[in-house]
mmCIF file of C-alpha atoms and ligand atoms in Angstrom:
data_model
loop_
_atom_site.group_PDB
_atom_site.id
_atom_site.type_symbol
_atom_site.label_atom_id
_atom_site.label_comp_id
_atom_site.label_asym_id
_atom_site.label_seq_id
_atom_site.Cartn_x
_atom_site.Cartn_y
_atom_site.Cartn_z
ATOM 1 C CA MET A 942 0.000 0.000 0.000
ATOM 2 C CA ASN A 943 1.325 3.435 -0.940
ATOM 3 C CA GLU A 944 0.700 5.448 2.232
ATOM 4 C CA THR A 945 2.553 8.422 0.733
ATOM 5 C CA ILE A 946 -0.470 9.314 -1.406
ATOM 6 C CA LYS A 947 -2.265 11.852 0.740
ATOM 7 C CA ARG A 948 -3.713 14.153 -1.876
ATOM 8 C CA ILE A 949 -4.750 13.534 -5.479
ATOM 9 C CA ALA A 950 -6.108 15.667 -8.306
ATOM 10 C CA VAL A 951 -8.646 14.727 -10.969
ATOM 11 C CA LEU A 952 -9.360 16.371 -14.324
ATOM 12 C CA THR A 953 -11.347 15.736 -17.512
ATOM 13 C CA SER A 954 -9.670 16.325 -20.859
ATOM 14 C CA GLY A 955 -10.309 16.102 -24.625
ATOM 15 C CA GLY A 956 -13.836 15.612 -25.927
ATOM 16 C CA ASP A 957 -16.505 15.369 -23.235
ATOM 17 C CA ALA A 958 -18.388 12.108 -22.795
ATOM 18 C CA PRO A 959 -21.425 11.068 -20.736
ATOM 19 C CA GLY A 960 -20.187 9.333 -17.593
ATOM 20 C CA MET A 961 -17.278 11.694 -16.952
ATOM 21 C CA ASN A 962 -19.136 13.291 -14.030
ATOM 22 C CA ALA A 963 -19.949 9.899 -12.557
ATOM 23 C CA ALA A 964 -16.239 9.042 -12.786
ATOM 24 C CA VAL A 965 -15.228 12.299 -11.054
ATOM 25 C CA ARG A 966 -17.737 11.532 -8.310
ATOM 26 C CA ALA A 967 -16.297 8.042 -7.892
ATOM 27 C CA VAL A 968 -12.715 9.348 -7.724
ATOM 28 C CA VAL A 969 -13.666 12.003 -5.155
ATOM 29 C CA ARG A 970 -15.760 9.708 -2.969
ATOM 30 C CA SER A 971 -13.313 6.809 -3.009
ATOM 31 C CA SER A 972 -10.501 9.226 -2.134
ATOM 32 C CA VAL A 973 -12.487 10.436 0.870
ATOM 33 C CA PHE A 974 -13.255 6.823 1.769
ATOM 34 C CA TYR A 975 -9.513 6.085 1.893
ATOM 35 C CA GLN A 976 -8.762 9.380 3.697
ATOM 36 C CA ILE A 977 -7.055 10.928 0.705
ATOM 37 C CA GLU A 978 -7.772 14.587 -0.030
ATOM 38 C CA CYS A 979 -9.060 15.236 -3.535
ATOM 39 C CA TYR A 980 -8.680 18.346 -5.672
ATOM 40 C CA ALA A 981 -10.711 18.946 -8.810
ATOM 41 C CA VAL A 982 -8.882 20.668 -11.664
ATOM 42 C CA TYR A 983 -11.055 22.749 -14.001
ATOM 43 C CA GLN A 984 -10.467 23.033 -17.793
ATOM 44 C CA GLY A 985 -8.336 19.912 -18.200
ATOM 45 C CA TYR A 986 -4.584 20.333 -18.623
ATOM 46 C CA GLN A 987 -5.020 24.078 -19.084
ATOM 47 C CA GLY A 988 -6.370 24.225 -15.542
ATOM 48 C CA LEU A 989 -3.241 22.465 -14.270
ATOM 49 C CA ILE A 990 -1.144 25.143 -15.952
ATOM 50 C CA ASP A 991 -3.329 28.028 -14.714
ATOM 51 C CA GLY A 992 -3.657 26.626 -11.178
ATOM 52 C CA ASN A 993 -7.430 26.263 -11.545
ATOM 53 C CA PHE A 994 -7.799 23.861 -8.575
ATOM 54 C CA LYS A 995 -10.541 23.391 -5.996
ATOM 55 C CA GLU A 996 -10.615 21.072 -3.023
ATOM 56 C CA PHE A 997 -13.615 18.752 -3.195
ATOM 57 C CA SER A 998 -15.395 16.923 -0.389
ATOM 58 C CA ALA A 999 -17.748 13.964 -0.733
ATOM 59 C CA ARG A 1000 -20.583 16.517 -0.822
ATOM 60 C CA SER A 1001 -19.060 18.496 -3.708
ATOM 61 C CA VAL A 1002 -20.137 15.730 -6.064
ATOM 62 C CA ASN A 1003 -23.758 15.412 -4.936
ATOM 63 C CA ASN A 1004 -26.241 14.855 -7.758
ATOM 64 C CA ILE A 1005 -23.784 14.658 -10.623
ATOM 65 C CA VAL A 1006 -23.866 10.899 -11.292
ATOM 66 C CA ASN A 1007 -26.720 11.508 -13.752
ATOM 67 C CA LYS A 1008 -25.336 14.585 -15.545
ATOM 68 C CA GLY A 1009 -23.962 14.528 -19.111
ATOM 69 C CA GLY A 1010 -20.927 16.522 -20.253
ATOM 70 C CA THR A 1011 -18.298 17.403 -17.689
ATOM 71 C CA LEU A 1012 -18.862 19.815 -14.823
ATOM 72 C CA LEU A 1013 -15.086 20.199 -14.469
ATOM 73 C CA LYS A 1014 -15.076 21.424 -18.097
ATOM 74 C CA SER A 1015 -12.688 20.192 -20.694
ATOM 75 C CA ALA A 1016 -10.210 22.103 -22.827
ATOM 76 C CA ARG A 1017 -7.756 21.386 -25.601
ATOM 77 C CA SER A 1018 -4.514 22.828 -24.190
ATOM 78 C CA LEU A 1019 -1.783 23.720 -26.677
ATOM 79 C CA GLU A 1020 0.429 24.872 -23.813
ATOM 80 C CA PHE A 1021 0.487 21.410 -22.254
ATOM 81 C CA ARG A 1022 2.081 20.150 -25.471
ATOM 82 C CA THR A 1023 5.172 22.286 -24.646
ATOM 83 C CA PRO A 1024 7.834 21.419 -22.001
ATOM 84 C CA GLU A 1025 7.347 24.903 -20.463
ATOM 85 C CA GLY A 1026 3.593 24.360 -20.100
ATOM 86 C CA ARG A 1027 4.080 20.957 -18.486
ATOM 87 C CA LYS A 1028 6.679 22.407 -16.085
ATOM 88 C CA ARG A 1029 4.146 25.030 -14.970
ATOM 89 C CA ALA A 1030 1.585 22.263 -14.476
ATOM 90 C CA TYR A 1031 4.081 20.281 -12.399
ATOM 91 C CA ASP A 1032 4.963 23.333 -10.284
ATOM 92 C CA ASN A 1033 1.270 23.892 -9.521
ATOM 93 C CA LEU A 1034 0.782 20.271 -8.472
ATOM 94 C CA ILE A 1035 3.789 20.509 -6.155
ATOM 95 C CA LYS A 1036 2.576 23.861 -4.797
ATOM 96 C CA HIS A 1037 -0.741 22.226 -3.875
ATOM 97 C CA GLU A 1038 1.121 19.228 -2.393
ATOM 98 C CA ILE A 1039 -0.612 16.835 -4.763
ATOM 99 C CA ASP A 1040 0.887 13.348 -4.981
ATOM 100 C CA ALA A 1041 -0.951 11.816 -7.962
ATOM 101 C CA LEU A 1042 -3.181 12.749 -10.878
ATOM 102 C CA VAL A 1043 -6.241 11.027 -12.388
ATOM 103 C CA VAL A 1044 -6.878 11.950 -16.042
ATOM 104 C CA ILE A 1045 -10.275 11.171 -17.557
ATOM 105 C CA GLY A 1046 -10.051 11.477 -21.359
ATOM 106 C CA GLY A 1047 -9.110 9.898 -24.677
ATOM 107 C CA ASP A 1048 -5.846 8.816 -26.257
ATOM 108 C CA GLY A 1049 -4.558 12.381 -26.734
ATOM 109 C CA SER A 1050 -5.063 13.037 -23.027
ATOM 110 C CA PHE A 1051 -3.245 9.799 -22.206
ATOM 111 C CA THR A 1052 -0.339 10.774 -24.470
ATOM 112 C CA GLY A 1053 -0.023 14.018 -22.508
ATOM 113 C CA ALA A 1054 -0.267 12.113 -19.210
ATOM 114 C CA MET A 1055 2.426 9.639 -20.233
ATOM 115 C CA ILE A 1056 4.843 12.365 -21.362
ATOM 116 C CA PHE A 1057 4.192 14.232 -18.112
ATOM 117 C CA GLN A 1058 4.803 11.125 -16.019
ATOM 118 C CA ASN A 1059 8.041 10.375 -17.868
ATOM 119 C CA GLU A 1060 9.323 13.934 -17.489
ATOM 120 C CA PHE A 1061 8.598 14.417 -13.790
ATOM 121 C CA ASN A 1062 8.135 10.869 -12.503
ATOM 122 C CA PHE A 1063 4.745 12.058 -11.252
ATOM 123 C CA PRO A 1064 2.152 9.293 -10.629
ATOM 124 C CA VAL A 1065 -0.701 9.404 -13.170
ATOM 125 C CA ILE A 1066 -3.575 7.084 -13.954
ATOM 126 C CA GLY A 1067 -6.028 7.256 -16.852
ATOM 127 C CA ILE A 1068 -9.757 6.592 -17.092
ATOM 128 C CA PRO A 1069 -10.968 6.174 -20.709
ATOM 129 C CA GLY A 1070 -13.691 8.735 -21.417
ATOM 130 C CA THR A 1071 -14.637 8.965 -25.087
ATOM 131 C CA ILE A 1072 -17.792 7.989 -26.960
ATOM 132 C CA ASP A 1073 -15.805 6.365 -29.805
ATOM 133 C CA ASN A 1074 -14.850 3.244 -27.813
ATOM 134 C CA ASP A 1075 -11.538 3.254 -29.664
ATOM 135 C CA ILE A 1076 -9.089 2.688 -26.811
ATOM 136 C CA PHE A 1077 -7.046 -0.455 -26.472
ATOM 137 C CA GLY A 1078 -7.167 -2.205 -23.076
ATOM 138 C CA THR A 1079 -10.847 -1.803 -22.337
ATOM 139 C CA GLN A 1080 -13.925 -3.344 -23.897
ATOM 140 C CA PHE A 1081 -15.884 -0.180 -23.150
ATOM 141 C CA THR A 1082 -15.010 3.497 -22.783
ATOM 142 C CA LEU A 1083 -17.152 5.937 -20.805
ATOM 143 C CA GLY A 1084 -19.884 7.482 -22.913
ATOM 144 C CA TYR A 1085 -19.976 4.854 -25.638
ATOM 145 C CA ASP A 1086 -23.045 3.015 -24.355
ATOM 146 C CA THR A 1087 -24.949 6.279 -23.897
ATOM 147 C CA ALA A 1088 -23.954 7.412 -27.401
ATOM 148 C CA ILE A 1089 -25.169 4.241 -29.147
ATOM 149 C CA ASN A 1090 -28.448 4.444 -27.264
ATOM 150 C CA THR A 1091 -28.831 8.073 -28.309
ATOM 151 C CA VAL A 1092 -28.149 7.078 -31.916
ATOM 152 C CA ILE A 1093 -30.718 4.263 -31.982
ATOM 153 C CA ASP A 1094 -33.345 6.586 -30.475
ATOM 154 C CA VAL A 1095 -32.767 9.041 -33.301
ATOM 155 C CA ILE A 1096 -32.665 6.392 -36.030
ATOM 156 C CA ASP A 1097 -35.956 4.970 -34.739
ATOM 157 C CA LYS A 1098 -37.467 8.415 -35.272
ATOM 158 C CA ILE A 1099 -35.907 8.738 -38.711
ATOM 159 C CA ARG A 1100 -37.306 5.293 -39.567
ATOM 160 C CA ASP A 1101 -40.841 6.521 -38.780
ATOM 161 C CA THR A 1102 -40.623 9.289 -41.333
ATOM 162 C CA ALA A 1103 -38.610 7.170 -43.813
ATOM 163 C CA SER A 1104 -41.232 4.433 -43.923
ATOM 164 C CA SER A 1105 -44.070 6.933 -44.299
ATOM 165 C CA HIS A 1106 -42.513 8.153 -47.559
ATOM 166 C CA ASN A 1107 -40.657 5.071 -48.834
ATOM 167 C CA ARG A 1108 -37.394 6.897 -48.407
ATOM 168 C CA LEU A 1109 -33.799 5.868 -48.129
ATOM 169 C CA PHE A 1110 -31.899 7.652 -45.363
ATOM 170 C CA PHE A 1111 -28.147 7.978 -44.999
ATOM 171 C CA VAL A 1112 -27.389 8.646 -41.333
ATOM 172 C CA GLU A 1113 -23.885 9.823 -40.488
ATOM 173 C CA VAL A 1114 -22.652 9.000 -36.995
ATOM 174 C CA MET A 1115 -19.405 9.795 -35.178
ATOM 175 C CA GLY A 1116 -16.321 7.642 -35.710
ATOM 176 C CA ARG A 1117 -13.418 9.065 -37.726
ATOM 177 C CA ASP A 1118 -11.170 6.075 -37.138
ATOM 178 C CA ALA A 1119 -13.437 3.540 -35.472
ATOM 179 C CA GLY A 1120 -16.709 1.950 -36.535
ATOM 180 C CA HIS A 1121 -17.956 0.829 -33.117
ATOM 181 C CA ILE A 1122 -20.761 3.400 -32.932
ATOM 182 C CA ALA A 1123 -21.894 2.811 -36.532
ATOM 183 C CA LEU A 1124 -21.763 -0.959 -36.313
ATOM 184 C CA ASN A 1125 -23.553 -1.413 -33.014
ATOM 185 C CA SER A 1126 -26.141 1.332 -33.390
ATOM 186 C CA GLY A 1127 -26.675 0.216 -37.000
ATOM 187 C CA ILE A 1128 -27.534 -3.320 -35.941
ATOM 188 C CA GLY A 1129 -29.576 -2.029 -33.003
ATOM 189 C CA ALA A 1130 -31.642 0.174 -35.298
ATOM 190 C CA GLY A 1131 -32.002 -2.434 -38.041
ATOM 191 C CA ALA A 1132 -29.948 -0.629 -40.702
ATOM 192 C CA GLU A 1133 -29.759 -2.194 -44.157
ATOM 193 C CA GLU A 1134 -26.096 -1.262 -44.623
ATOM 194 C CA ILE A 1135 -23.352 -0.012 -42.314
ATOM 195 C CA LEU A 1136 -20.240 1.727 -43.633
ATOM 196 C CA ILE A 1137 -17.234 1.836 -41.301
ATOM 197 C CA PRO A 1138 -13.580 2.912 -41.545
ATOM 198 C CA GLU A 1139 -12.230 -0.589 -40.833
ATOM 199 C CA GLU A 1140 -13.797 -2.287 -43.846
ATOM 200 C CA ASN A 1141 -14.376 -0.836 -47.312
ATOM 201 C CA ARG A 1142 -16.707 -3.169 -49.137
ATOM 202 C CA GLY A 1143 -17.024 -0.835 -52.125
ATOM 203 C CA LEU A 1144 -19.803 1.156 -53.714
ATOM 204 C CA GLU A 1145 -20.944 -1.717 -55.931
ATOM 205 C CA GLN A 1146 -21.854 -3.805 -52.913
ATOM 206 C CA LEU A 1147 -23.836 -0.859 -51.514
ATOM 207 C CA LEU A 1148 -25.825 -0.517 -54.745
ATOM 208 C CA GLU A 1149 -26.409 -4.281 -54.913
ATOM 209 C CA SER A 1150 -27.678 -4.385 -51.370
ATOM 210 C CA LEU A 1151 -30.008 -1.430 -51.907
ATOM 211 C CA LYS A 1152 -31.329 -2.974 -55.135
ATOM 212 C CA LYS A 1153 -32.128 -6.120 -53.180
ATOM 213 C CA SER A 1154 -33.874 -4.126 -50.473
ATOM 214 C CA GLU A 1155 -36.059 -2.428 -53.045
ATOM 215 C CA LYS A 1156 -36.939 -5.736 -54.731
ATOM 216 C CA SER A 1157 -37.787 -7.386 -51.435
ATOM 217 C CA GLY A 1158 -40.503 -4.797 -50.878
ATOM 218 C CA LYS A 1159 -39.022 -2.836 -47.994
ATOM 219 C CA SER A 1160 -40.891 0.358 -47.202
ATOM 220 C CA SER A 1161 -37.790 2.237 -46.057
ATOM 221 C CA SER A 1162 -34.060 1.783 -45.853
ATOM 222 C CA ILE A 1163 -31.412 3.149 -43.514
ATOM 223 C CA VAL A 1164 -27.693 3.221 -44.239
ATOM 224 C CA VAL A 1165 -25.536 4.117 -41.246
ATOM 225 C CA VAL A 1166 -22.247 5.766 -42.218
ATOM 226 C CA ALA A 1167 -19.350 6.355 -39.824
ATOM 227 C CA GLU A 1168 -17.652 9.736 -40.397
ATOM 228 C CA GLY A 1169 -14.421 8.024 -41.411
ATOM 229 C CA ASP A 1170 -15.851 5.422 -43.808
ATOM 230 C CA LYS A 1171 -13.458 4.564 -46.626
ATOM 231 C CA THR A 1172 -15.693 4.711 -49.707
ATOM 232 C CA GLY A 1173 -13.939 7.928 -50.727
ATOM 233 C CA LYS A 1174 -17.216 9.867 -50.679
ATOM 234 C CA ASN A 1175 -18.729 11.909 -47.890
ATOM 235 C CA VAL A 1176 -22.288 11.143 -46.839
ATOM 236 C CA PHE A 1177 -23.824 13.740 -49.193
ATOM 237 C CA GLU A 1178 -21.788 12.458 -52.149
ATOM 238 C CA LEU A 1179 -22.831 8.924 -51.273
ATOM 239 C CA ALA A 1180 -26.475 9.940 -51.264
ATOM 240 C CA ALA A 1181 -26.102 11.678 -54.648
ATOM 241 C CA TYR A 1182 -24.295 8.643 -56.069
ATOM 242 C CA VAL A 1183 -27.076 6.286 -55.000
ATOM 243 C CA GLU A 1184 -29.799 8.627 -56.239
ATOM 244 C CA LYS A 1185 -28.088 8.786 -59.645
ATOM 245 C CA ASN A 1186 -27.650 5.017 -59.929
ATOM 246 C CA LEU A 1187 -30.932 3.940 -58.357
ATOM 247 C CA PRO A 1188 -33.377 6.674 -59.391
ATOM 248 C CA TYR A 1189 -36.378 4.919 -57.798
ATOM 249 C CA TYR A 1190 -34.993 5.849 -54.376
ATOM 250 C CA GLU A 1191 -35.852 9.163 -52.786
ATOM 251 C CA VAL A 1192 -32.716 9.755 -50.719
ATOM 252 C CA ARG A 1193 -32.264 11.938 -47.630
ATOM 253 C CA VAL A 1194 -29.258 12.591 -45.419
ATOM 254 C CA SER A 1195 -29.131 13.135 -41.678
ATOM 255 C CA VAL A 1196 -25.861 14.060 -39.947
ATOM 256 C CA LEU A 1197 -26.284 13.442 -36.221
ATOM 257 C CA GLY A 1198 -23.252 15.424 -35.040
ATOM 258 C CA HIS A 1199 -22.709 16.575 -31.475
ATOM 259 C CA MET A 1200 -26.033 15.382 -30.077
ATOM 260 C CA GLN A 1201 -24.292 11.985 -29.880
ATOM 261 C CA ARG A 1202 -22.045 13.304 -27.115
ATOM 262 C CA GLY A 1203 -24.766 14.755 -24.966
ATOM 263 C CA GLY A 1204 -27.401 13.525 -22.594
ATOM 264 C CA SER A 1205 -27.685 11.808 -19.294
ATOM 265 C CA PRO A 1206 -25.372 8.774 -19.043
ATOM 266 C CA SER A 1207 -26.960 5.338 -19.368
ATOM 267 C CA CYS A 1208 -27.011 3.065 -16.333
ATOM 268 C CA PHE A 1209 -24.220 1.035 -17.928
ATOM 269 C CA ASP A 1210 -21.980 4.118 -18.221
ATOM 270 C CA ARG A 1211 -22.745 5.221 -14.646
ATOM 271 C CA VAL A 1212 -21.811 1.820 -13.262
ATOM 272 C CA LEU A 1213 -18.704 1.629 -15.440
ATOM 273 C CA ALA A 1214 -17.625 5.131 -14.369
ATOM 274 C CA SER A 1215 -18.178 4.261 -10.722
ATOM 275 C CA ARG A 1216 -16.099 1.105 -10.961
ATOM 276 C CA MET A 1217 -13.338 2.834 -12.920
ATOM 277 C CA GLY A 1218 -13.137 5.729 -10.467
ATOM 278 C CA VAL A 1219 -12.856 3.420 -7.457
ATOM 279 C CA HIS A 1220 -10.321 1.216 -9.228
ATOM 280 C CA ALA A 1221 -8.211 4.240 -10.227
ATOM 281 C CA VAL A 1222 -7.903 5.431 -6.627
ATOM 282 C CA GLU A 1223 -7.247 1.918 -5.310
ATOM 283 C CA SER A 1224 -4.581 1.373 -7.975
ATOM 284 C CA LEU A 1225 -2.807 4.604 -7.010
ATOM 285 C CA ARG A 1226 -2.840 3.419 -3.399
ATOM 286 C CA ASP A 1227 -1.304 0.167 -4.618
ATOM 287 C CA GLY A 1228 1.561 2.181 -6.076
ATOM 288 C CA LYS A 1229 0.484 1.808 -9.727
ATOM 289 C CA SER A 1230 1.208 4.615 -12.193
ATOM 290 C CA ASN A 1231 1.365 5.296 -15.936
ATOM 291 C CA VAL A 1232 -1.552 2.921 -16.502
ATOM 292 C CA MET A 1233 -5.158 3.118 -17.649
ATOM 293 C CA VAL A 1234 -8.091 1.509 -15.899
ATOM 294 C CA GLY A 1235 -10.214 -0.651 -18.195
ATOM 295 C CA VAL A 1236 -12.811 -3.389 -18.107
ATOM 296 C CA MET A 1237 -12.473 -6.802 -19.765
ATOM 297 C CA ASN A 1238 -15.058 -9.567 -19.358
ATOM 298 C CA ASP A 1239 -16.600 -7.628 -16.488
ATOM 299 C CA THR A 1240 -13.283 -7.490 -14.600
ATOM 300 C CA MET A 1241 -11.285 -4.324 -13.951
ATOM 301 C CA LYS A 1242 -7.814 -4.365 -15.411
ATOM 302 C CA LEU A 1243 -4.848 -2.041 -15.860
ATOM 303 C CA THR A 1244 -3.062 -1.415 -19.153
ATOM 304 C CA PRO A 1245 0.154 0.623 -19.512
ATOM 305 C CA LEU A 1246 -0.742 4.028 -20.992
ATOM 306 C CA GLU A 1247 1.698 3.383 -23.811
ATOM 307 C CA HIS A 1248 -0.214 0.272 -24.913
ATOM 308 C CA ALA A 1249 -3.582 1.976 -24.474
ATOM 309 C CA ILE A 1250 -2.406 4.723 -26.832
ATOM 310 C CA LYS A 1251 -0.618 2.592 -29.422
ATOM 311 C CA GLY A 1252 -2.735 -0.567 -29.382
ATOM 312 C CA LYS A 1253 -5.668 -0.906 -31.746
ATOM 313 C CA SER A 1254 -9.156 -1.532 -30.428
ATOM 314 C CA GLU A 1255 -10.584 -3.985 -32.951
ATOM 315 C CA ILE A 1256 -14.184 -4.027 -34.091
ATOM 316 C CA ASN A 1257 -16.043 -7.313 -33.935
ATOM 317 C CA LYS A 1258 -16.179 -8.362 -37.594
ATOM 318 C CA ASP A 1259 -18.863 -10.923 -36.859
ATOM 319 C CA LEU A 1260 -21.242 -7.978 -36.506
ATOM 320 C CA LEU A 1261 -20.845 -7.266 -40.245
ATOM 321 C CA ARG A 1262 -21.927 -10.821 -41.007
ATOM 322 C CA VAL A 1263 -24.917 -10.423 -38.695
ATOM 323 C CA THR A 1264 -25.903 -7.243 -40.533
ATOM 324 C CA ASP A 1265 -25.728 -8.993 -43.898
ATOM 325 C CA ILE A 1266 -27.901 -11.865 -42.722
ATOM 326 C CA LEU A 1267 -30.505 -9.640 -41.106
ATOM 327 C CA SER A 1268 -30.835 -7.082 -43.893
ATOM 328 C CA ILE A 1269 -32.410 -9.522 -46.422
HETATM 329 P P1 ATP B 2398 -11.019 12.640 -27.805
HETATM 330 O O1 ATP B 2398 -10.836 11.154 -28.031
HETATM 331 O O2 ATP B 2398 -12.383 12.973 -27.385
HETATM 332 O O3 ATP B 2398 -10.511 13.501 -28.943
HETATM 333 P P2 ATP B 2398 -8.527 13.139 -26.494
HETATM 334 O O4 ATP B 2398 -8.103 12.982 -25.091
HETATM 335 O O5 ATP B 2398 -7.881 12.235 -27.513
HETATM 336 O O6 ATP B 2398 -10.096 12.999 -26.515
HETATM 337 P P3 ATP B 2398 -7.098 15.461 -27.529
HETATM 338 O O7 ATP B 2398 -7.613 16.792 -27.910
HETATM 339 O O8 ATP B 2398 -6.364 14.665 -28.562
HETATM 340 O O9 ATP B 2398 -8.348 14.669 -26.928
HETATM 341 O O10 ATP B 2398 -6.116 15.626 -26.276
HETATM 342 C C1 ATP B 2398 -6.526 16.343 -25.124
HETATM 343 C C2 ATP B 2398 -5.381 17.166 -24.592
HETATM 344 O O11 ATP B 2398 -4.278 16.310 -24.238
HETATM 345 C C3 ATP B 2398 -4.778 18.148 -25.591
HETATM 346 O O12 ATP B 2398 -5.511 19.355 -25.651
HETATM 347 C C4 ATP B 2398 -3.391 18.381 -24.999
HETATM 348 O O13 ATP B 2398 -3.438 19.324 -23.964
HETATM 349 C C5 ATP B 2398 -3.055 17.005 -24.412
HETATM 350 N N1 ATP B 2398 -2.194 16.281 -25.376
HETATM 351 C C6 ATP B 2398 -2.564 15.572 -26.454
HETATM 352 N N2 ATP B 2398 -1.484 15.103 -27.125
HETATM 353 C C7 ATP B 2398 -0.397 15.536 -26.433
HETATM 354 C C8 ATP B 2398 1.017 15.403 -26.607
HETATM 355 N N3 ATP B 2398 1.538 14.732 -27.633
HETATM 356 N N4 ATP B 2398 1.819 15.999 -25.686
HETATM 357 C C9 ATP B 2398 1.307 16.659 -24.647
HETATM 358 N N5 ATP B 2398 -0.008 16.842 -24.443
HETATM 359 C C10 ATP B 2398 -0.852 16.287 -25.318
#
């Protein structure tokens, strides 16, 4: 047990994700439970540099388990990318007598945390908070479950209007490099086709599949497109291409955008955040550093930050097969 940890700091960084507040609450409350003082840092790494710290008690995190976004705010800090910025951050942590730092964010935030740890030998631990679910070392990141549930709610609504007019809808969802959101929400919402960055099956296959849908008498069709799909066309170009080649389709496009990040976290994300927050504090007490907390087969596990950043989180390719079978 590392009895030298008497005071820790927690911050949220990078893109916000539902469940970040629940994770902050868990870090604060488990710190108090283990008689460790906990400071919240506002505005991510920029707050470390500016000394934007506030001591939190167990009561400071009342009624936030259910809130979306991040009450600690997030910021993209250019200064933290410089050695001078990180030195100022370190000086502020020392000034506040803080012994360890919990960073809730995505792979960019973890890269910053790892560089910081290596430069100053300062204990850091990461909690994966990003809706993309694209971090190696955990089956689920905070916010992902909420995001896919938000997406299926919206696609269900789009389906209502699509089937009233026999329309084909292209729905663009988040995922520049990873197709987890598209693949899972696509299956959940009964999409006819799902286009993801990991697998380019070509435009011909898309046309073939849509031709089949039309012949089979479907009253509406939904194609879910991840932002980073590799067809070489953006979602509007895809829609125009299909309309040109299959003129019997009346095609519409819906880009879901930032709504996917918002909203109250699902129960799954709240529980995950709670477990991750507790495990982060307990791991720091165990003397662990430079690692990320993750969950695998319902068990908490630690992964070195370096692997979490460099490793690839694979999609489950069997889900593509399932989509093909079910979209007949
Ligand atoms: P998301 O997945 O939502 O984009 P993220 O954590 O990857 O989240 P980034 O904007 O990439 O978001 O990173 C957040 C912050 O981490 C940056 O604003 C910067 O302060 C810090 N950071 C990222 N990369 C580095 C780096 N190479 N060196 C130092 N700091 C970095």
